């Protein structure tokens, strides 16, 4: 583990194109240990690409992304290590359909981290308890509600003991009554000191849990501010326009 004075996640002048499209345009972002960042912005602004680049599901054209002082590895063992350090929860829950909830959570620790099965199961049960679905451990994903599956997906990421958690619109596929149960888990994670980068339009979560809101449009970070400041006093026209649209819905 690198002991460095720099923030846990650092993006320096990161650029990425998809063909002609400049999807990440000179992104500079630093996230300190324990900090919770909410990323918002219009559709197509590059939010998912940003998350995927931090987890190296996407390559970048130039610039640098460092986690805990280490440049993102290109491939192989080091990349698997990075994936363990950087947990990711997507809009779709991506659980393994033919494995039980418990197996979904223990798989990574057993296969990647070589944790003994019994120990992995004990830790998994504790995590399932924490996200409120321990009583579902022996069911299959399809037997759970969307909100329960998403909480399992969070537990599965946490089982790898990540240094930072990325969430890409984790509640946007959920029925309204299930959104809060997932946001509540995320809010308690934030309050427990997890470093988090969260793409969401849930203002309540941003207000309650985020240290900073990062507003993206056209592949750029247009502005960043504390949530209250951003929501009540956005600076750029893009942000004002965006907020007027989402706040009236
Ligand atoms: N694999 C790809 N190939 C080509 N273009 C892509 C690819 N992935 C994303 N894009 C384009 O890059 C831009 C940014 O996409 P991205 O998914 O990062 O936006 P987003 O901010 O997450 O949007 P949304 O709010 O709709 O999820 C979009 O114009 C998208 O069409
Ligand atoms: Mg997206």
mmCIF file of C-alpha atoms and ligand atoms in Angstrom:
data_model
loop_
_atom_site.group_PDB
_atom_site.id
_atom_site.type_symbol
_atom_site.label_atom_id
_atom_site.label_comp_id
_atom_site.label_asym_id
_atom_site.label_seq_id
_atom_site.Cartn_x
_atom_site.Cartn_y
_atom_site.Cartn_z
ATOM 1 C CA UNK A 1 0.000 0.000 0.000
ATOM 2 C CA UNK A 2 1.394 3.342 -0.975
ATOM 3 C CA UNK A 3 1.573 5.827 1.858
ATOM 4 C CA UNK A 4 1.153 9.158 0.177
ATOM 5 C CA UNK A 5 -0.060 12.545 1.205
ATOM 6 C CA UNK A 6 -2.240 12.897 -1.854
ATOM 7 C CA UNK A 7 -6.005 12.343 -1.843
ATOM 8 C CA UNK A 8 -7.298 8.783 -2.231
ATOM 9 C CA UNK A 9 -8.594 9.292 -5.772
ATOM 10 C CA UNK A 10 -6.873 11.742 -8.096
ATOM 11 C CA UNK A 11 -7.723 12.486 -11.714
ATOM 12 C CA UNK A 12 -5.258 14.785 -13.484
ATOM 13 C CA UNK A 13 -6.117 16.261 -16.866
ATOM 14 C CA UNK A 14 -7.997 13.170 -17.956
ATOM 15 C CA UNK A 15 -9.234 13.083 -21.550
ATOM 16 C CA UNK A 16 -11.255 10.502 -23.363
ATOM 17 C CA UNK A 17 -12.853 10.430 -26.793
ATOM 18 C CA UNK A 18 -15.385 8.116 -28.346
ATOM 19 C CA UNK A 19 -14.530 8.817 -31.974
ATOM 20 C CA UNK A 20 -15.148 12.531 -32.476
ATOM 21 C CA UNK A 21 -16.942 12.877 -29.161
ATOM 22 C CA UNK A 22 -14.817 14.410 -26.394
ATOM 23 C CA UNK A 23 -16.552 12.580 -23.575
ATOM 24 C CA UNK A 24 -14.126 13.463 -20.767
ATOM 25 C CA UNK A 25 -12.629 16.880 -21.349
ATOM 26 C CA UNK A 26 -9.634 17.712 -19.176
ATOM 27 C CA UNK A 27 -11.095 16.321 -15.960
ATOM 28 C CA UNK A 28 -9.336 17.265 -12.727
ATOM 29 C CA UNK A 29 -10.822 15.787 -9.592
ATOM 30 C CA UNK A 30 -9.421 14.870 -6.205
ATOM 31 C CA UNK A 31 -11.379 12.900 -3.638
ATOM 32 C CA UNK A 32 -10.011 12.695 -0.092
ATOM 33 C CA UNK A 33 -10.325 9.640 2.117
ATOM 34 C CA UNK A 34 -13.801 9.637 3.656
ATOM 35 C CA UNK A 35 -15.122 12.218 1.254
ATOM 36 C CA UNK A 36 -18.474 11.716 -0.494
ATOM 37 C CA UNK A 37 -18.856 13.254 -3.934
ATOM 38 C CA UNK A 38 -22.144 13.426 -5.796
ATOM 39 C CA UNK A 39 -21.797 13.779 -9.570
ATOM 40 C CA UNK A 40 -24.786 15.206 -11.403
ATOM 41 C CA UNK A 41 -25.402 16.486 -14.897
ATOM 42 C CA UNK A 42 -27.497 15.998 -17.992
ATOM 43 C CA UNK A 43 -27.726 12.743 -19.898
ATOM 44 C CA UNK A 44 -24.648 12.150 -22.031
ATOM 45 C CA UNK A 45 -22.429 14.493 -20.013
ATOM 46 C CA UNK A 46 -19.912 11.743 -19.238
ATOM 47 C CA UNK A 47 -20.857 10.724 -15.694
ATOM 48 C CA UNK A 48 -20.890 6.981 -16.334
ATOM 49 C CA UNK A 49 -17.739 7.189 -18.411
ATOM 50 C CA UNK A 50 -16.045 8.972 -15.521
ATOM 51 C CA UNK A 51 -16.990 6.159 -13.121
ATOM 52 C CA UNK A 52 -15.994 3.485 -15.595
ATOM 53 C CA UNK A 53 -12.630 5.149 -16.177
ATOM 54 C CA UNK A 54 -11.920 5.214 -12.433
ATOM 55 C CA UNK A 55 -12.588 1.474 -12.313
ATOM 56 C CA UNK A 56 -10.710 1.049 -15.594
ATOM 57 C CA UNK A 57 -13.690 -0.457 -17.335
ATOM 58 C CA UNK A 58 -12.804 2.248 -19.880
ATOM 59 C CA UNK A 59 -9.318 3.305 -20.931
ATOM 60 C CA UNK A 60 -8.412 6.993 -21.096
ATOM 61 C CA UNK A 61 -6.586 8.793 -23.905
ATOM 62 C CA UNK A 62 -4.285 10.842 -21.696
ATOM 63 C CA UNK A 63 -3.912 12.248 -18.219
ATOM 64 C CA UNK A 64 -3.586 10.237 -15.066
ATOM 65 C CA UNK A 65 -5.871 8.448 -12.619
ATOM 66 C CA UNK A 66 -4.387 7.375 -9.294
ATOM 67 C CA UNK A 67 -5.952 5.446 -6.439
ATOM 68 C CA UNK A 68 -4.102 5.675 -3.137
ATOM 69 C CA UNK A 69 -1.055 7.001 -4.954
ATOM 70 C CA UNK A 70 -0.943 4.211 -7.531
ATOM 71 C CA UNK A 71 -1.482 4.763 -11.216
ATOM 72 C CA UNK A 72 -4.304 2.569 -12.533
ATOM 73 C CA UNK A 73 -2.807 -0.710 -13.691
ATOM 74 C CA UNK A 74 -3.200 -1.779 -17.307
ATOM 75 C CA UNK A 75 -3.991 -5.442 -16.893
ATOM 76 C CA UNK A 76 -3.459 -8.735 -15.118
ATOM 77 C CA UNK A 77 -3.174 -9.290 -11.382
ATOM 78 C CA UNK A 78 -2.705 -5.622 -10.605
ATOM 79 C CA UNK A 79 -5.946 -4.825 -12.379
ATOM 80 C CA UNK A 80 -7.824 -7.437 -10.349
ATOM 81 C CA UNK A 81 -6.349 -5.786 -7.246
ATOM 82 C CA UNK A 82 -7.596 -2.418 -8.386
ATOM 83 C CA UNK A 83 -11.056 -3.811 -9.004
ATOM 84 C CA UNK A 84 -11.055 -5.030 -5.405
ATOM 85 C CA UNK A 85 -9.999 -1.590 -4.157
ATOM 86 C CA UNK A 86 -12.665 0.193 -6.176
ATOM 87 C CA UNK A 87 -16.169 -1.140 -5.570
ATOM 88 C CA UNK A 88 -18.809 -0.367 -8.142
ATOM 89 C CA UNK A 89 -22.583 -0.491 -7.996
ATOM 90 C CA UNK A 90 -24.516 0.037 -11.216
ATOM 91 C CA UNK A 91 -28.077 0.888 -12.085
ATOM 92 C CA UNK A 92 -28.747 -2.754 -12.942
ATOM 93 C CA UNK A 93 -27.856 -4.971 -10.041
ATOM 94 C CA UNK A 94 -25.740 -7.457 -12.001
ATOM 95 C CA UNK A 95 -26.039 -10.253 -9.479
ATOM 96 C CA UNK A 96 -25.278 -13.772 -10.653
ATOM 97 C CA UNK A 97 -28.735 -15.230 -11.317
ATOM 98 C CA UNK A 98 -27.784 -18.852 -10.654
ATOM 99 C CA UNK A 99 -26.032 -18.229 -7.372
ATOM 100 C CA UNK A 100 -27.667 -17.595 -4.032
ATOM 101 C CA UNK A 101 -27.448 -14.205 -2.361
ATOM 102 C CA UNK A 102 -24.818 -15.572 0.018
ATOM 103 C CA UNK A 103 -22.799 -17.048 -2.863
ATOM 104 C CA UNK A 104 -22.985 -13.771 -4.732
ATOM 105 C CA UNK A 105 -21.372 -12.019 -1.781
ATOM 106 C CA UNK A 106 -18.737 -14.663 -0.976
ATOM 107 C CA UNK A 107 -17.612 -15.318 -4.553
ATOM 108 C CA UNK A 108 -15.163 -12.384 -4.838
ATOM 109 C CA UNK A 109 -13.505 -12.859 -1.455
ATOM 110 C CA UNK A 110 -13.090 -16.608 -2.049
ATOM 111 C CA UNK A 111 -11.918 -16.452 -5.685
ATOM 112 C CA UNK A 112 -9.979 -13.192 -5.777
ATOM 113 C CA UNK A 113 -8.869 -12.696 -2.190
ATOM 114 C CA UNK A 114 -8.468 -16.400 -1.338
ATOM 115 C CA UNK A 115 -10.443 -16.015 1.864
ATOM 116 C CA UNK A 116 -11.493 -19.339 3.448
ATOM 117 C CA UNK A 117 -15.120 -20.227 2.716
ATOM 118 C CA UNK A 118 -16.270 -20.219 6.334
ATOM 119 C CA UNK A 119 -14.707 -16.845 7.034
ATOM 120 C CA UNK A 120 -16.092 -15.415 3.781
ATOM 121 C CA UNK A 121 -19.567 -16.634 4.731
ATOM 122 C CA UNK A 122 -19.360 -15.112 8.194
ATOM 123 C CA UNK A 123 -18.302 -11.778 6.768
ATOM 124 C CA UNK A 124 -20.962 -11.974 4.077
ATOM 125 C CA UNK A 125 -23.694 -12.641 6.647
ATOM 126 C CA UNK A 126 -22.539 -9.642 8.664
ATOM 127 C CA UNK A 127 -22.696 -7.469 5.543
ATOM 128 C CA UNK A 128 -26.110 -8.802 4.559
ATOM 129 C CA UNK A 129 -27.241 -8.018 8.097
ATOM 130 C CA UNK A 130 -25.897 -4.497 7.725
ATOM 131 C CA UNK A 131 -27.855 -3.877 4.511
ATOM 132 C CA UNK A 132 -30.967 -5.522 5.966
ATOM 133 C CA UNK A 133 -31.279 -8.668 3.847
ATOM 134 C CA UNK A 134 -29.651 -11.379 5.975
ATOM 135 C CA UNK A 135 -32.933 -13.313 5.987
ATOM 136 C CA UNK A 136 -32.695 -13.614 2.178
ATOM 137 C CA UNK A 137 -29.217 -15.189 2.147
ATOM 138 C CA UNK A 138 -30.268 -18.543 0.734
ATOM 139 C CA UNK A 139 -32.612 -17.217 -1.938
ATOM 140 C CA UNK A 140 -31.753 -16.452 -5.564
ATOM 141 C CA UNK A 141 -31.653 -12.893 -6.929
ATOM 142 C CA UNK A 142 -34.924 -13.235 -8.883
ATOM 143 C CA UNK A 143 -36.734 -13.960 -5.603
ATOM 144 C CA UNK A 144 -35.776 -10.547 -4.203
ATOM 145 C CA UNK A 145 -37.202 -7.113 -4.890
ATOM 146 C CA UNK A 146 -35.119 -4.622 -6.848
ATOM 147 C CA UNK A 147 -34.296 -2.692 -3.697
ATOM 148 C CA UNK A 148 -33.177 -5.849 -1.932
ATOM 149 C CA UNK A 149 -31.054 -6.894 -4.922
ATOM 150 C CA UNK A 150 -29.385 -3.515 -5.017
ATOM 151 C CA UNK A 151 -28.582 -3.762 -1.311
ATOM 152 C CA UNK A 152 -27.054 -7.191 -1.992
ATOM 153 C CA UNK A 153 -24.998 -5.609 -4.782
ATOM 154 C CA UNK A 154 -23.701 -3.074 -2.252
ATOM 155 C CA UNK A 155 -22.878 -5.858 0.228
ATOM 156 C CA UNK A 156 -21.076 -7.765 -2.516
ATOM 157 C CA UNK A 157 -18.897 -4.757 -3.268
ATOM 158 C CA UNK A 158 -18.202 -4.152 0.414
ATOM 159 C CA UNK A 159 -17.120 -7.788 0.829
ATOM 160 C CA UNK A 160 -14.007 -6.944 -1.188
ATOM 161 C CA UNK A 161 -13.119 -4.262 1.389
ATOM 162 C CA UNK A 162 -12.822 -1.499 -1.189
ATOM 163 C CA UNK A 163 -11.013 1.754 -0.507
ATOM 164 C CA UNK A 164 -13.564 3.678 -2.522
ATOM 165 C CA UNK A 165 -17.077 2.920 -3.729
ATOM 166 C CA UNK A 166 -18.480 4.132 -7.028
ATOM 167 C CA UNK A 167 -22.237 4.250 -7.516
ATOM 168 C CA UNK A 168 -23.695 4.925 -10.961
ATOM 169 C CA UNK A 169 -27.382 5.853 -10.614
ATOM 170 C CA UNK A 170 -27.959 3.011 -8.164
ATOM 171 C CA UNK A 171 -31.616 3.878 -7.584
ATOM 172 C CA UNK A 172 -32.757 4.929 -11.028
ATOM 173 C CA UNK A 173 -34.076 1.477 -11.985
ATOM 174 C CA UNK A 174 -36.014 1.090 -8.735
ATOM 175 C CA UNK A 175 -39.657 1.607 -7.950
ATOM 176 C CA UNK A 176 -40.128 4.714 -5.791
ATOM 177 C CA UNK A 177 -40.859 2.813 -2.588
ATOM 178 C CA UNK A 178 -37.516 0.994 -2.853
ATOM 179 C CA UNK A 179 -35.344 4.002 -3.491
ATOM 180 C CA UNK A 180 -35.099 5.071 0.116
ATOM 181 C CA UNK A 181 -34.058 1.698 1.448
ATOM 182 C CA UNK A 182 -31.041 1.804 -0.878
ATOM 183 C CA UNK A 183 -30.281 5.476 -0.185
ATOM 184 C CA UNK A 184 -30.464 4.773 3.561
ATOM 185 C CA UNK A 185 -27.765 2.102 3.224
ATOM 186 C CA UNK A 186 -25.636 4.507 1.185
ATOM 187 C CA UNK A 187 -26.170 7.311 3.694
ATOM 188 C CA UNK A 188 -25.021 5.153 6.581
ATOM 189 C CA UNK A 189 -21.986 4.027 4.580
ATOM 190 C CA UNK A 190 -21.160 7.690 3.986
ATOM 191 C CA UNK A 191 -21.531 8.490 7.669
ATOM 192 C CA UNK A 192 -19.287 5.549 8.558
ATOM 193 C CA UNK A 193 -16.505 7.186 6.563
ATOM 194 C CA UNK A 194 -16.522 5.307 3.259
ATOM 195 C CA UNK A 195 -15.026 7.271 0.388
ATOM 196 C CA UNK A 196 -17.759 7.470 -2.241
ATOM 197 C CA UNK A 197 -18.313 8.820 -5.731
ATOM 198 C CA UNK A 198 -22.024 8.745 -6.445
ATOM 199 C CA UNK A 199 -23.767 9.571 -9.698
ATOM 200 C CA UNK A 200 -27.339 10.370 -8.705
ATOM 201 C CA UNK A 201 -30.022 12.951 -9.110
ATOM 202 C CA UNK A 202 -31.339 12.273 -5.618
ATOM 203 C CA UNK A 203 -31.024 15.704 -4.069
ATOM 204 C CA UNK A 204 -32.012 14.472 -0.628
ATOM 205 C CA UNK A 205 -29.088 12.073 -0.614
ATOM 206 C CA UNK A 206 -26.732 14.781 -1.852
ATOM 207 C CA UNK A 207 -27.880 17.141 0.882
ATOM 208 C CA UNK A 208 -27.677 14.520 3.616
ATOM 209 C CA UNK A 209 -24.530 12.678 2.681
ATOM 210 C CA UNK A 210 -22.352 14.531 0.178
ATOM 211 C CA UNK A 211 -19.447 16.781 1.002
ATOM 212 C CA UNK A 212 -19.352 18.099 -2.526
ATOM 213 C CA UNK A 213 -21.491 18.160 -5.650
ATOM 214 C CA UNK A 214 -19.672 17.973 -8.981
ATOM 215 C CA UNK A 215 -21.727 19.204 -11.915
ATOM 216 C CA UNK A 216 -20.773 17.842 -15.347
ATOM 217 C CA UNK A 217 -21.952 18.905 -18.776
ATOM 218 C CA UNK A 218 -20.423 18.217 -22.187
ATOM 219 C CA UNK A 219 -17.647 16.092 -20.724
ATOM 220 C CA UNK A 220 -16.411 18.858 -18.439
ATOM 221 C CA UNK A 221 -16.700 19.574 -14.759
ATOM 222 C CA UNK A 222 -18.566 22.856 -14.986
ATOM 223 C CA UNK A 223 -18.638 23.626 -11.290
ATOM 224 C CA UNK A 224 -18.319 22.012 -7.886
ATOM 225 C CA UNK A 225 -19.592 23.187 -4.529
ATOM 226 C CA UNK A 226 -21.018 22.028 -1.223
ATOM 227 C CA UNK A 227 -24.530 20.644 -1.812
ATOM 228 C CA UNK A 228 -26.461 23.472 -0.153
ATOM 229 C CA UNK A 229 -24.414 26.061 -2.002
ATOM 230 C CA UNK A 230 -24.793 24.274 -5.323
ATOM 231 C CA UNK A 231 -28.545 23.728 -5.069
ATOM 232 C CA UNK A 232 -29.387 27.201 -3.822
ATOM 233 C CA UNK A 233 -26.803 29.226 -5.690
ATOM 234 C CA UNK A 234 -25.556 27.504 -8.853
ATOM 235 C CA UNK A 235 -23.070 29.641 -10.748
ATOM 236 C CA UNK A 236 -23.102 28.504 -14.366
ATOM 237 C CA UNK A 237 -26.016 28.872 -16.776
ATOM 238 C CA UNK A 238 -25.755 25.144 -17.506
ATOM 239 C CA UNK A 239 -26.221 24.271 -13.857
ATOM 240 C CA UNK A 240 -29.091 26.733 -13.396
ATOM 241 C CA UNK A 241 -30.826 25.315 -16.442
ATOM 242 C CA UNK A 242 -30.249 21.715 -15.326
ATOM 243 C CA UNK A 243 -31.503 22.346 -11.794
ATOM 244 C CA UNK A 244 -34.598 24.163 -13.001
ATOM 245 C CA UNK A 245 -35.458 21.056 -15.028
ATOM 246 C CA UNK A 246 -34.899 18.431 -12.363
ATOM 247 C CA UNK A 247 -36.333 20.439 -9.476
ATOM 248 C CA UNK A 248 -39.632 21.009 -11.226
ATOM 249 C CA UNK A 249 -40.132 17.307 -11.886
HETATM 250 N N1 LIG B 1 -18.907 2.736 -25.669
HETATM 251 C C1 LIG B 1 -19.280 3.897 -26.229
HETATM 252 N N2 LIG B 1 -19.066 4.149 -27.517
HETATM 253 C C2 LIG B 1 -19.407 5.329 -28.094
HETATM 254 N N3 LIG B 1 -19.981 6.347 -27.416
HETATM 255 C C3 LIG B 1 -20.222 6.163 -26.110
HETATM 256 C C4 LIG B 1 -19.890 4.932 -25.436
HETATM 257 N N4 LIG B 1 -20.251 5.042 -24.144
HETATM 258 C C5 LIG B 1 -20.780 6.278 -24.011
HETATM 259 N N5 LIG B 1 -20.762 6.954 -25.180
HETATM 260 C C6 LIG B 1 -21.214 8.337 -25.391
HETATM 261 O O1 LIG B 1 -20.478 9.166 -24.519
HETATM 262 C C7 LIG B 1 -21.307 10.196 -23.981
HETATM 263 C C8 LIG B 1 -21.253 10.143 -22.477
HETATM 264 O O2 LIG B 1 -21.885 8.944 -22.046
HETATM 265 P P1 LIG B 1 -22.086 8.604 -20.522
HETATM 266 O O3 LIG B 1 -22.761 7.293 -20.489
HETATM 267 O O4 LIG B 1 -20.806 8.734 -19.802
HETATM 268 O O5 LIG B 1 -23.061 9.780 -20.085
HETATM 269 P P2 LIG B 1 -23.885 9.941 -18.738
HETATM 270 O O6 LIG B 1 -23.580 11.312 -18.220
HETATM 271 O O7 LIG B 1 -23.620 8.797 -17.843
HETATM 272 O O8 LIG B 1 -25.402 9.910 -19.254
HETATM 273 P P3 LIG B 1 -26.731 9.330 -18.545
HETATM 274 O O9 LIG B 1 -27.186 10.378 -17.580
HETATM 275 O O10 LIG B 1 -27.700 9.190 -19.693
HETATM 276 O O11 LIG B 1 -26.390 8.033 -17.908
HETATM 277 C C9 LIG B 1 -22.676 9.983 -24.581
HETATM 278 O O12 LIG B 1 -22.830 10.830 -25.667
HETATM 279 C C10 LIG B 1 -22.655 8.537 -25.006
HETATM 280 O O13 LIG B 1 -23.519 8.328 -26.101
HETATM 281 MG MG1 LIG B 2 -24.826 7.279 -17.071
#
